[in-house]
CSV table of N, CA and C and ligand atoms in Angstrom, one decimal:
chain,number,residue,atom,x,y,z
F,1,MET,N,127.8,-14.7,69.6
F,1,MET,CA,128.6,-14.4,68.9
F,1,MET,C,128.9,-14.2,67.4
F,2,LYS,N,127.9,-15.0,66.4
F,2,LYS,CA,128.0,-14.6,65.4
F,2,LYS,C,127.5,-13.0,65.2
F,3,LYS,N,126.6,-12.9,66.1
F,3,LYS,CA,126.4,-10.7,65.4
F,3,LYS,C,128.0,-10.6,66.2
F,4,TYR,N,128.3,-10.5,67.7
F,4,TYR,CA,129.6,-10.5,67.2
F,4,TYR,C,130.9,-9.7,66.0
F,5,MET,N,131.2,-11.1,65.9
F,5,MET,CA,131.9,-10.5,64.9
F,5,MET,C,131.4,-9.7,63.4
F,6,SER,N,130.2,-10.1,62.8
F,6,SER,CA,129.4,-9.3,61.9
F,6,SER,C,129.3,-8.0,62.6
F,7,LEU,N,129.7,-8.0,63.4
F,7,LEU,CA,130.2,-6.2,64.2
F,7,LEU,C,131.5,-6.0,63.8
F,8,VAL,N,131.9,-6.3,63.7
F,8,VAL,CA,134.0,-6.1,63.5
F,8,VAL,C,134.3,-6.4,62.6
F,9,VAL,N,133.1,-6.9,61.5
F,9,VAL,CA,133.1,-6.8,60.0
F,9,VAL,C,133.0,-5.1,60.0
F,10,LEU,N,132.2,-5.2,60.2
F,10,LEU,CA,131.3,-4.1,59.8
F,10,LEU,C,132.8,-2.9,59.9
F,11,SER,N,132.9,-2.3,61.5
F,11,SER,CA,133.4,-1.6,61.5
F,11,SER,C,134.9,-1.7,61.1
F,12,CYS,N,135.3,-2.7,60.3
F,12,CYS,CA,137.2,-2.7,59.9
F,12,CYS,C,136.2,-2.1,58.5
F,13,VAL,N,135.2,-2.9,57.4
F,13,VAL,CA,135.1,-2.1,56.2
F,13,VAL,C,135.3,-0.6,56.9
F,14,ALA,N,134.2,-0.4,57.5
F,14,ALA,CA,133.8,1.5,58.0
F,14,ALA,C,134.9,1.9,58.2
F,15,SER,N,136.2,1.3,58.6
F,15,SER,CA,137.3,1.9,59.0
F,15,SER,C,138.2,2.2,57.8
F,16,CYS,N,137.8,0.9,57.0
F,16,CYS,CA,138.5,0.8,55.4
F,16,CYS,C,138.0,2.4,54.6
F,17,LEU,N,137.4,2.5,54.3
F,17,LEU,CA,136.1,3.7,54.4
F,17,LEU,C,137.1,4.0,53.7
F,18,LEU,N,136.8,5.0,55.4
F,18,LEU,CA,137.6,6.0,56.3
F,18,LEU,C,138.9,6.4,55.5
F,19,MET,N,139.7,5.0,55.3
F,19,MET,CA,140.9,5.5,55.9
F,19,MET,C,141.2,5.7,54.2
F,20,ALA,N,140.3,5.7,53.1
F,20,ALA,CA,140.2,5.2,51.4
F,20,ALA,C,140.6,6.5,51.1
F,21,SER,N,138.9,7.6,51.6
F,21,SER,CA,138.7,8.4,51.5
F,21,SER,C,140.1,10.2,51.3
F,22,PRO,N,140.5,9.6,52.2
F,22,PRO,CA,141.3,11.2,51.6
F,22,PRO,C,142.0,10.6,50.2
F,23,ALA,N,142.8,9.0,50.3
F,23,ALA,CA,143.2,9.1,48.5
F,23,ALA,C,142.4,9.3,47.1
F,24,ALA,N,140.9,9.3,48.0
F,24,ALA,CA,140.1,9.9,46.7
F,24,ALA,C,140.3,10.5,46.2
F,25,ALA,N,140.5,11.8,47.1
F,25,ALA,CA,140.0,12.9,47.6
F,25,ALA,C,141.4,14.4,46.0
F,26,GLU,N,142.3,12.9,46.6
F,26,GLU,CA,143.6,13.0,45.8
F,26,GLU,C,143.4,13.5,44.1
F,27,THR,N,142.0,12.5,43.8
F,27,THR,CA,141.9,12.3,42.5
F,27,THR,C,141.8,13.9,41.8
F,28,VAL,N,140.7,14.6,42.7
F,28,VAL,CA,139.9,15.7,42.8
F,28,VAL,C,141.3,16.4,42.0
F,29,GLN,N,141.3,17.4,41.1
F,29,GLN,CA,142.0,18.4,39.7
F,29,GLN,C,141.3,19.2,40.8
F,30,SER,N,142.6,19.9,41.5
F,30,SER,CA,142.6,21.5,41.4
F,30,SER,C,142.5,22.5,40.5
F,31,LEU,N,143.3,23.4,40.5
F,31,LEU,CA,144.1,24.9,39.3
F,31,LEU,C,145.1,24.2,40.6
F,32,ARG,N,145.5,24.7,41.6
F,32,ARG,CA,146.8,23.6,41.9
F,32,ARG,C,147.6,22.8,41.8
F,33,GLY,N,146.4,21.7,41.0
F,33,GLY,CA,147.1,20.5,41.1
F,33,GLY,C,147.0,19.4,42.3
F,34,ALA,N,146.8,17.9,41.4
F,34,ALA,CA,146.9,17.1,42.9
F,34,ALA,C,148.5,16.8,43.9
F,35,ARG,N,148.7,18.0,44.6
F,35,ARG,CA,149.9,18.2,44.9
F,35,ARG,C,149.6,18.4,46.5
F,36,GLU,N,150.6,17.8,46.8
F,36,GLU,CA,150.2,17.9,49.0
F,36,GLU,C,150.5,19.3,49.6
F,37,ILE,N,149.7,19.6,51.2
F,37,ILE,CA,149.3,20.7,50.9
F,37,ILE,C,150.9,21.8,51.6
F,38,GLU,N,151.9,20.9,51.9
F,38,GLU,CA,153.2,20.9,52.3
F,38,GLU,C,153.8,21.6,50.8
F,39,SER,N,154.2,20.9,50.4
F,39,SER,CA,154.4,21.2,48.5
F,39,SER,C,153.6,22.1,47.8
F,40,PRO,N,155.6,23.2,47.2
F,40,PRO,CA,155.4,24.0,46.8
F,40,PRO,C,154.3,24.3,45.4
F,41,SER,N,153.5,25.4,44.9
F,41,SER,CA,152.5,25.3,44.2
F,41,SER,C,153.7,24.9,42.4
F,42,GLN,N,152.5,23.9,41.4
F,42,GLN,CA,153.9,24.1,40.5
F,42,GLN,C,154.0,25.6,39.3
F,43,LYS,N,155.3,25.9,38.8
F,43,LYS,CA,155.0,27.1,38.0
F,43,LYS,C,154.1,27.1,37.5
F,44,PRO,N,152.9,27.9,37.1
F,44,PRO,CA,152.7,28.4,35.9
F,44,PRO,C,152.3,28.6,34.5
F,45,GLU,N,151.8,28.0,33.2
F,45,GLU,CA,152.6,28.0,31.7
F,45,GLU,C,152.6,29.0,31.5
F,46,VAL,N,153.4,30.1,31.1
F,46,VAL,CA,153.1,31.5,30.3
F,46,VAL,C,153.1,31.2,28.9
F,47,GLU,N,151.9,32.0,29.0
F,47,GLU,CA,151.9,30.8,27.5
F,47,GLU,C,152.6,32.8,26.1
F,48,LYS,N,153.0,32.4,24.7
F,48,LYS,CA,153.6,33.3,24.5
F,48,LYS,C,152.4,34.5,24.6
F,49,LEU,N,152.6,35.1,23.8
F,49,LEU,CA,151.6,36.8,23.6
F,49,LEU,C,151.5,36.7,22.2
F,50,ILE,N,150.6,37.0,21.6
F,50,ILE,CA,150.6,37.8,20.5
F,50,ILE,C,151.0,38.9,20.0
F,51,ALA,N,151.8,39.3,18.3
F,51,ALA,CA,152.2,40.2,18.5
F,51,ALA,C,152.2,41.1,18.1
F,52,ASP,N,152.6,42.2,18.0
F,52,ASP,CA,152.0,43.8,18.0
F,52,ASP,C,151.1,43.5,16.5
F,53,GLN,N,149.6,44.3,17.4
F,53,GLN,CA,149.8,44.2,15.9
F,53,GLN,C,147.8,44.8,15.8
F,54,ARG,N,147.7,44.9,13.7
F,54,ARG,CA,146.4,45.8,14.1
F,54,ARG,C,144.9,46.0,14.9
F,55,PRO,N,144.0,46.8,15.3
F,55,PRO,CA,143.0,46.4,16.4
F,55,PRO,C,142.5,44.8,16.0
F,56,ILE,N,142.1,44.2,17.0
F,56,ILE,CA,141.3,43.1,16.4
F,56,ILE,C,139.6,43.0,16.8
F,57,LYS,N,139.2,42.4,15.1
F,57,LYS,CA,137.2,42.2,15.0
F,57,LYS,C,137.0,42.3,16.4
F,58,ARG,N,135.7,43.4,16.4
F,58,ARG,CA,135.4,42.6,17.3
F,58,ARG,C,134.3,42.0,17.4
F,59,ASP,N,133.6,40.8,18.5
F,59,ASP,CA,132.7,40.0,18.2
F,59,ASP,C,131.2,40.8,18.8
F,60,PHE,N,130.8,41.6,18.9
F,60,PHE,CA,129.4,42.8,19.2
F,60,PHE,C,130.0,43.7,19.6
F,61,VAL,N,129.2,44.2,19.5
F,61,VAL,CA,129.0,45.3,20.1
F,61,VAL,C,129.5,46.4,21.3
F,62,GLN,N,129.0,45.8,21.9
F,62,GLN,CA,129.2,46.0,23.3
F,62,GLN,C,131.0,45.6,24.2
F,63,GLN,N,131.0,44.8,23.0
F,63,GLN,CA,132.6,44.4,23.7
F,63,GLN,C,133.5,44.8,24.0
F,64,PRO,N,134.4,44.9,25.2
F,64,PRO,CA,135.6,46.2,25.2
F,64,PRO,C,136.9,45.6,24.6
F,65,PRO,N,137.1,46.1,22.8
F,65,PRO,CA,137.4,44.9,22.2
F,65,PRO,C,138.7,45.1,23.7
F,66,LEU,N,140.3,44.5,23.0
F,66,LEU,CA,140.9,42.7,22.4
F,66,LEU,C,142.4,44.0,23.1
F,67,ILE,N,143.0,43.4,23.6
F,67,ILE,CA,143.9,44.3,23.5
F,67,ILE,C,145.3,43.7,21.7
F,68,PRO,N,144.7,44.7,21.1
F,68,PRO,CA,145.9,43.8,20.0
F,68,PRO,C,147.8,44.2,20.5
F,69,HIS,N,148.6,44.2,21.0
F,69,HIS,CA,149.7,44.2,21.4
F,69,HIS,C,149.9,43.8,23.6
F,70,LYS,N,151.1,43.9,23.2
F,70,LYS,CA,151.7,43.0,24.3
F,70,LYS,C,152.4,44.2,25.6
F,71,THR,N,151.4,44.1,26.9
F,71,THR,CA,151.0,44.7,28.0
F,71,THR,C,152.5,45.3,28.6
F,72,GLU,N,153.5,44.1,29.2
F,72,GLU,CA,153.8,44.1,30.5
F,72,GLU,C,154.6,44.7,30.5
F,73,GLY,N,154.7,45.3,32.2
F,73,GLY,CA,154.8,45.9,32.4
F,73,GLY,C,154.4,47.6,32.5
F,74,TYR,N,153.7,47.7,31.6
F,74,TYR,CA,152.4,48.9,31.4
F,74,TYR,C,151.7,49.2,33.0
F,75,LEU,N,152.5,50.2,33.8
F,75,LEU,CA,152.1,50.0,35.0
F,75,LEU,C,150.8,50.8,34.3
F,76,VAL,N,149.4,50.7,36.3
F,76,VAL,CA,148.7,51.7,36.2
F,76,VAL,C,148.5,51.7,37.9
F,77,THR,N,149.3,53.1,38.1
F,77,THR,CA,148.8,53.2,39.8
F,77,THR,C,147.8,54.1,40.6
F,78,ARG,N,147.7,54.6,41.0
F,78,ARG,CA,146.7,55.8,41.2
F,78,ARG,C,147.2,57.7,41.0
F,79,ASN,N,148.0,57.4,40.7
F,79,ASN,CA,148.9,58.4,40.5
F,79,ASN,C,149.1,58.2,38.8
F,80,TYR,N,149.5,57.4,38.2
F,80,TYR,CA,150.1,57.2,37.3
F,80,TYR,C,149.1,56.2,35.9
F,81,ASN,N,149.0,56.2,34.7
F,81,ASN,CA,148.4,55.5,34.1
F,81,ASN,C,149.0,55.1,32.7
F,82,LYS,N,150.1,54.2,32.1
F,82,LYS,CA,150.7,53.7,30.8
F,82,LYS,C,150.0,54.1,30.4
F,83,CYS,N,148.5,53.5,30.1
F,83,CYS,CA,147.5,52.8,29.1
F,83,CYS,C,147.1,54.8,28.9
F,84,LEU,N,146.9,55.7,29.3
F,84,LEU,CA,146.3,56.7,28.6
F,84,LEU,C,147.8,57.6,28.1
F,85,SER,N,149.3,57.1,28.8
F,85,SER,CA,149.7,57.4,27.7
F,85,SER,C,150.5,58.1,27.1
F,86,CYS,N,149.4,57.2,26.2
F,86,CYS,CA,148.8,56.7,24.7
F,86,CYS,C,147.5,56.1,24.1
F,87,HIS,N,146.9,56.4,24.8
F,87,HIS,CA,144.9,56.4,24.8
F,87,HIS,C,143.9,57.6,24.6
F,88,SER,N,145.0,58.0,25.2
F,88,SER,CA,143.8,59.5,26.4
F,88,SER,C,143.9,60.0,25.2
F,89,TRP,N,142.5,61.4,25.5
F,89,TRP,CA,142.5,62.3,23.9
F,89,TRP,C,143.5,63.2,24.3
F,90,ALA,N,144.3,63.5,25.1
F,90,ALA,CA,145.2,64.4,24.8
F,90,ALA,C,145.9,63.8,23.8
F,91,ASN,N,146.7,62.1,24.1
F,91,ASN,CA,147.7,61.5,23.7
F,91,ASN,C,147.6,60.7,22.2
F,92,TYR,N,146.2,60.5,22.6
F,92,TYR,CA,146.3,59.4,20.7
F,92,TYR,C,146.6,59.8,20.1
F,93,LYS,N,147.1,60.7,19.4
F,93,LYS,CA,146.8,61.2,18.2
F,93,LYS,C,148.8,61.1,18.1
F,94,SER,N,149.0,61.6,19.4
F,94,SER,CA,151.0,61.3,18.7
F,94,SER,C,151.2,59.9,19.6
F,95,ALA,N,150.1,59.5,20.0
F,95,ALA,CA,150.4,57.8,20.0
F,95,ALA,C,150.2,56.6,19.0
F,96,GLY,N,149.6,57.4,17.9
F,96,GLY,CA,149.4,56.8,16.9
F,96,GLY,C,147.8,55.7,17.2
F,97,ALA,N,147.4,55.9,18.3
F,97,ALA,CA,146.6,54.6,19.6
F,97,ALA,C,144.8,55.2,18.9
F,98,THR,N,143.9,54.5,19.4
F,98,THR,CA,142.2,55.2,19.2
F,98,THR,C,142.6,55.4,20.7
F,99,LYS,N,141.8,56.6,20.3
F,99,LYS,CA,141.3,57.1,21.7
F,99,LYS,C,140.7,57.0,22.3
F,100,ILE,N,140.2,56.7,23.6
F,100,ILE,CA,139.2,56.1,25.0
F,100,ILE,C,137.8,56.3,24.3
F,101,SER,N,136.4,55.6,24.7
F,101,SER,CA,135.6,56.4,24.3
F,101,SER,C,134.8,57.5,24.9
F,102,PRO,N,133.8,57.9,24.6
F,102,PRO,CA,133.2,59.2,25.3
F,102,PRO,C,132.5,57.8,26.7
F,103,THR,N,132.2,57.1,26.6
F,103,THR,CA,131.6,56.3,27.7
F,103,THR,C,132.3,56.4,29.0
F,104,HIS,N,134.0,56.4,28.9
F,104,HIS,CA,134.4,55.7,29.5
F,104,HIS,C,135.4,57.2,30.3
F,105,PHE,N,133.9,58.3,30.2
F,105,PHE,CA,134.0,59.2,31.1
F,105,PHE,C,133.0,59.5,31.9
F,106,VAL,N,132.1,58.8,32.2
F,106,VAL,CA,131.1,58.3,32.7
F,106,VAL,C,130.6,57.9,33.2
F,107,ASP,N,130.1,58.7,34.9
F,107,ASP,CA,130.7,58.1,36.0
F,107,ASP,C,129.3,56.6,36.2
F,108,SER,N,129.7,56.5,37.6
F,108,SER,CA,128.4,55.3,37.5
F,108,SER,C,127.1,55.6,38.0
F,109,HIS,N,127.3,56.8,38.8
F,109,HIS,CA,125.6,57.9,38.2
F,109,HIS,C,125.2,58.1,37.2
F,110,GLY,N,125.9,57.9,36.1
F,110,GLY,CA,125.7,58.3,34.9
F,110,GLY,C,126.2,59.8,34.7
F,111,LYS,N,127.0,60.3,35.5
F,111,LYS,CA,127.7,62.0,35.2
F,111,LYS,C,128.4,61.6,34.3
F,112,GLU,N,128.1,62.8,33.8
F,112,GLU,CA,129.7,63.2,32.2
F,112,GLU,C,130.6,63.8,33.2
F,113,LEU,N,131.9,62.8,33.4
F,113,LEU,CA,133.8,63.8,34.0
F,113,LEU,C,133.9,64.0,32.7
F,114,THR,N,135.4,65.0,32.8
F,114,THR,CA,136.2,64.8,32.3
F,114,THR,C,137.0,64.9,31.9
F,115,ASN,N,137.1,64.1,32.9
F,115,ASN,CA,138.7,63.1,32.6
F,115,ASN,C,138.0,61.4,32.8
F,116,VAL,N,139.2,60.2,32.6
F,116,VAL,CA,138.3,59.1,32.8
F,116,VAL,C,137.0,58.9,34.1
F,117,ALA,N,136.6,58.8,34.6
F,117,ALA,CA,136.0,58.1,35.5
F,117,ALA,C,136.8,56.9,36.1
F,118,PRO,N,136.3,57.4,37.5
F,118,PRO,CA,137.0,56.2,38.2
F,118,PRO,C,136.3,54.4,38.1
F,119,ARG,N,135.7,54.4,37.1
F,119,ARG,CA,135.4,52.4,37.0
F,119,ARG,C,136.0,52.4,35.4
F,120,ARG,N,136.0,53.1,35.5
F,120,ARG,CA,137.3,53.1,33.8
F,120,ARG,C,139.0,53.2,34.3
F,121,TYR,N,139.0,53.5,35.3
F,121,TYR,CA,140.3,53.7,35.0
F,121,TYR,C,141.1,52.0,35.1
F,122,PHE,N,141.2,50.9,35.7
F,122,PHE,CA,142.0,50.4,35.4
F,122,PHE,C,142.0,49.0,34.1
F,123,CYS,N,142.5,49.7,33.7
F,123,CYS,CA,141.6,49.3,31.6
F,123,CYS,C,141.8,48.2,31.6
F,124,VAL,N,143.3,46.5,32.4
F,124,VAL,CA,142.7,45.7,31.9
F,124,VAL,C,142.3,45.0,33.1
F,125,GLN,N,141.0,45.4,33.3
F,125,GLN,CA,139.5,45.2,33.8
F,125,GLN,C,139.3,44.3,32.7
F,126,CYS,N,138.8,45.1,31.7
F,126,CYS,CA,138.0,45.0,31.3
F,126,CYS,C,138.7,44.5,29.5
F,127,HIS,N,140.3,44.7,29.3
F,127,HIS,CA,140.9,44.4,28.0
F,127,HIS,C,141.4,44.0,28.0
F,128,VAL,N,142.0,43.1,27.5
F,128,VAL,CA,143.0,41.9,28.3
F,128,VAL,C,143.5,41.2,26.8
F,129,THR,N,145.4,41.2,26.7
F,129,THR,CA,145.7,41.2,26.0
F,129,THR,C,145.5,39.7,25.3
F,130,GLN,N,146.0,39.0,24.7
F,130,GLN,CA,145.7,38.0,23.7
F,130,GLN,C,146.8,37.1,23.4
F,131,ALA,N,146.6,35.0,24.0
F,131,ALA,CA,147.8,34.3,23.6
F,131,ALA,C,147.7,33.9,23.0
F,132,ASP,N,148.7,33.7,22.1
F,132,ASP,CA,149.3,33.2,21.1
F,132,ASP,C,148.3,31.6,21.6
F,133,ALA,N,147.8,31.2,21.2
F,133,ALA,CA,147.2,30.2,21.9
F,133,ALA,C,146.1,29.4,21.0
F,134,PRO,N,146.2,28.1,20.9
F,134,PRO,CA,144.9,27.4,20.0
F,134,PRO,C,143.5,27.2,20.9
F,135,VAL,N,142.6,27.6,20.9
F,135,VAL,CA,141.4,28.1,21.5
F,135,VAL,C,141.1,26.9,22.1
F,136,LEU,N,140.5,27.5,23.6
F,136,LEU,CA,140.7,25.8,24.6
F,136,LEU,C,139.4,25.3,24.4
F,137,ILE,N,138.3,25.2,23.4
F,137,ILE,CA,137.5,25.5,23.4
F,137,ILE,C,136.3,24.8,22.6
F,138,GLU,N,136.6,24.8,21.1
F,138,GLU,CA,136.1,24.5,20.1
F,138,GLU,C,134.7,25.3,20.2
F,139,ASN,N,134.2,25.8,19.2
F,139,ASN,CA,132.2,26.4,19.5
F,139,ASN,C,131.9,27.0,17.9
F,140,THR,N,131.0,27.4,18.4
F,140,THR,CA,130.2,28.3,16.8
F,140,THR,C,130.0,29.3,17.0
F,141,PHE,N,130.4,30.1,17.9
F,141,PHE,CA,130.1,31.3,18.0
F,141,PHE,C,130.2,31.7,16.7
F,142,GLU,N,129.1,33.1,17.0
F,142,GLU,CA,129.3,34.0,14.8
F,142,GLU,C,128.6,35.5,16.0
F,143,PRO,N,129.9,36.8,15.4
F,143,PRO,CA,129.4,37.8,15.1
F,143,PRO,C,127.8,37.8,15.6
F,144,MET,N,127.8,38.8,16.1
F,144,MET,CA,126.4,39.6,16.3
F,144,MET,C,126.2,40.6,14.2
F,145,GLN,N,124.9,40.5,13.8
F,145,GLN,CA,124.6,40.6,12.6
F,145,GLN,C,125.0,42.2,12.4
F,146,ALA,N,124.8,43.3,13.4
F,146,ALA,CA,125.1,44.6,13.7
F,146,ALA,C,127.1,45.1,13.2
F,147,ILE,N,128.0,43.9,13.2
F,147,ILE,CA,128.8,44.2,12.9
F,147,ILE,C,129.6,43.4,12.1
F,148,LYS,N,129.0,42.1,11.2
F,148,LYS,CA,129.6,40.9,10.6
F,148,LYS,C,130.1,41.8,9.7
J,1,LIG,C1,153.0,53.0,23.2
J,1,LIG,C2,151.7,53.0,23.6
J,1,LIG,C3,150.2,51.9,24.0
J,1,LIG,C4,150.2,52.3,25.5
J,1,LIG,C5,151.1,52.1,26.2
J,1,LIG,C6,149.2,51.4,25.3
J,1,LIG,N1,148.5,51.3,24.0
J,1,LIG,FE1,146.9,49.9,23.5
J,1,LIG,N2,147.1,50.8,21.3
J,1,LIG,C7,148.5,51.6,20.6
J,1,LIG,C8,148.3,51.6,19.6
J,1,LIG,C9,149.7,52.6,18.6
J,1,LIG,C10,147.4,51.0,18.9
J,1,LIG,C11,146.9,49.7,17.4
J,1,LIG,C12,146.1,51.6,17.0
J,1,LIG,C13,145.4,51.2,15.8
J,1,LIG,O1,146.3,50.4,14.9
J,1,LIG,O2,145.0,51.2,15.1
J,1,LIG,C14,146.6,50.1,19.6
J,1,LIG,C15,145.5,49.4,20.5
J,1,LIG,C16,145.0,48.7,21.7
J,1,LIG,C17,143.3,48.6,21.8
J,1,LIG,C18,142.2,47.8,20.1
J,1,LIG,C19,141.9,49.4,20.2
J,1,LIG,C20,140.4,48.7,19.4
J,1,LIG,O3,139.8,50.2,18.7
J,1,LIG,O4,140.3,47.5,18.4
J,1,LIG,C21,143.2,48.8,22.7
J,1,LIG,C22,141.3,47.8,23.8
J,1,LIG,C23,144.2,48.7,23.5
J,1,LIG,N3,145.4,49.1,22.9
J,1,LIG,C24,144.2,49.2,24.6
J,1,LIG,C25,145.9,48.7,26.0
J,1,LIG,C26,145.1,49.1,27.3
J,1,LIG,C27,144.2,48.7,28.2
J,1,LIG,C28,146.8,49.6,27.6
J,1,LIG,C29,147.2,49.2,29.3
J,1,LIG,C30,147.6,48.2,29.7
J,1,LIG,C31,147.4,50.0,26.1
J,1,LIG,N4,146.7,49.8,25.1
J,1,LIG,C32,148.3,51.1,26.3
J,1,LIG,C33,149.3,52.1,21.7
J,1,LIG,C34,149.3,51.9,23.2
J,2,LIG,C1,134.6,48.4,33.5
J,2,LIG,C2,135.3,47.9,31.3
J,2,LIG,C3,135.6,48.7,31.0
J,2,LIG,C4,137.1,49.2,31.3
J,2,LIG,C5,137.9,49.7,33.4
J,2,LIG,C6,138.4,50.3,30.6
J,2,LIG,N1,137.4,50.6,29.0
J,2,LIG,FE1,137.4,50.6,26.8
J,2,LIG,N2,136.3,49.2,27.0
J,2,LIG,C7,135.2,48.8,27.1
J,2,LIG,C8,134.3,48.4,26.7
J,2,LIG,C9,133.1,48.0,26.7
J,2,LIG,C10,134.1,49.1,25.0
J,2,LIG,C11,133.2,49.4,23.7
J,2,LIG,C12,132.6,50.1,23.3
J,2,LIG,C13,132.3,51.7,24.1
J,2,LIG,O1,133.5,52.1,22.9
J,2,LIG,O2,132.5,51.7,24.9
J,2,LIG,C14,135.3,49.9,25.0
J,2,LIG,C15,136.2,50.5,24.0
J,2,LIG,C16,137.8,51.5,24.2
J,2,LIG,C17,139.1,50.8,23.2
J,2,LIG,C18,137.7,51.5,22.1
J,2,LIG,C19,137.4,53.4,21.7
J,2,LIG,C20,136.8,53.3,20.3
J,2,LIG,O3,136.8,54.6,20.0
J,2,LIG,O4,136.4,52.5,19.9
J,2,LIG,C21,139.6,51.5,24.3
J,2,LIG,C22,140.8,52.8,23.0
J,2,LIG,C23,139.4,51.4,25.5
J,2,LIG,N3,138.6,51.3,25.3
J,2,LIG,C24,140.5,51.9,26.0
J,2,LIG,C25,140.6,52.2,27.1
J,2,LIG,C26,141.4,52.2,28.3
J,2,LIG,C27,142.9,53.0,27.5
J,2,LIG,C28,141.0,52.0,29.6
J,2,LIG,C29,141.7,52.2,30.2
J,2,LIG,C30,142.2,53.8,31.2
J,2,LIG,C31,139.9,51.4,29.6
J,2,LIG,N4,139.7,51.6,28.4
J,2,LIG,C32,139.0,51.2,30.5
J,2,LIG,C33,135.4,48.6,28.9
J,2,LIG,C34,136.4,49.3,29.9
């Protein structure tokens, strides 16, 4: 009888633990937050972007320069590239913008092309706008000696 009782107790404990586990899962923070699967996602917070300014100092030689201006509504499609309307070699002078560097004309086989290489066409894969926000994590990173 005693043995039987302890089995009952054990199975009670086990089922309690099992029932407790979904509650434990809720404390896991995903990007979506601890929300029911059925409920809509929270609206993402949109940071205020920096005001248009002069180029931002680079931290290492190979760094894709940060975009020092707003890019909202700048469309890049197969047929049209808003960025190139100011940054291409044909347009940079009239736009007062930096021209894209010759590295952007080299394809993935190292072949020099006469126009922007496909792998460099989608500018914001590498170049990013900056939010006017405090640093997420303090760090002690120092720029490379070559460009200090
Ligand atoms: C209306 C014209 C215009 C458009 C469109 C434009 N830019 Fe610019 N961009 C500029 C100007 C002007 C500067 C600043 C040049 C200066 O002050 O020396 C600049 C600066 C930059 C720089 C900094 C260069 C450096 O040397 O640090 C990057 C990177 C850049 N733009 C990327 C982009 C990307 C990517 C897009 C498309 C999403 C884009 N720009 C669209 C005009 C433009
Ligand atoms: C695969 C990543 C990548 C893509 C895509 C890319 N860039 Fe760059 N870009 C870089 C890197 C890295 C540098 C700095 C080193 C160099 O000049 O190649 C750079 C440099 C630049 C510069 C500064 C040139 C200078 O002389 O200082 C401009 C302007 C620029 N890119 C604009 C663009 C535009 C506009 C596009 C889209 C048509 C674009 N980039 C696409 C990586 C990229």
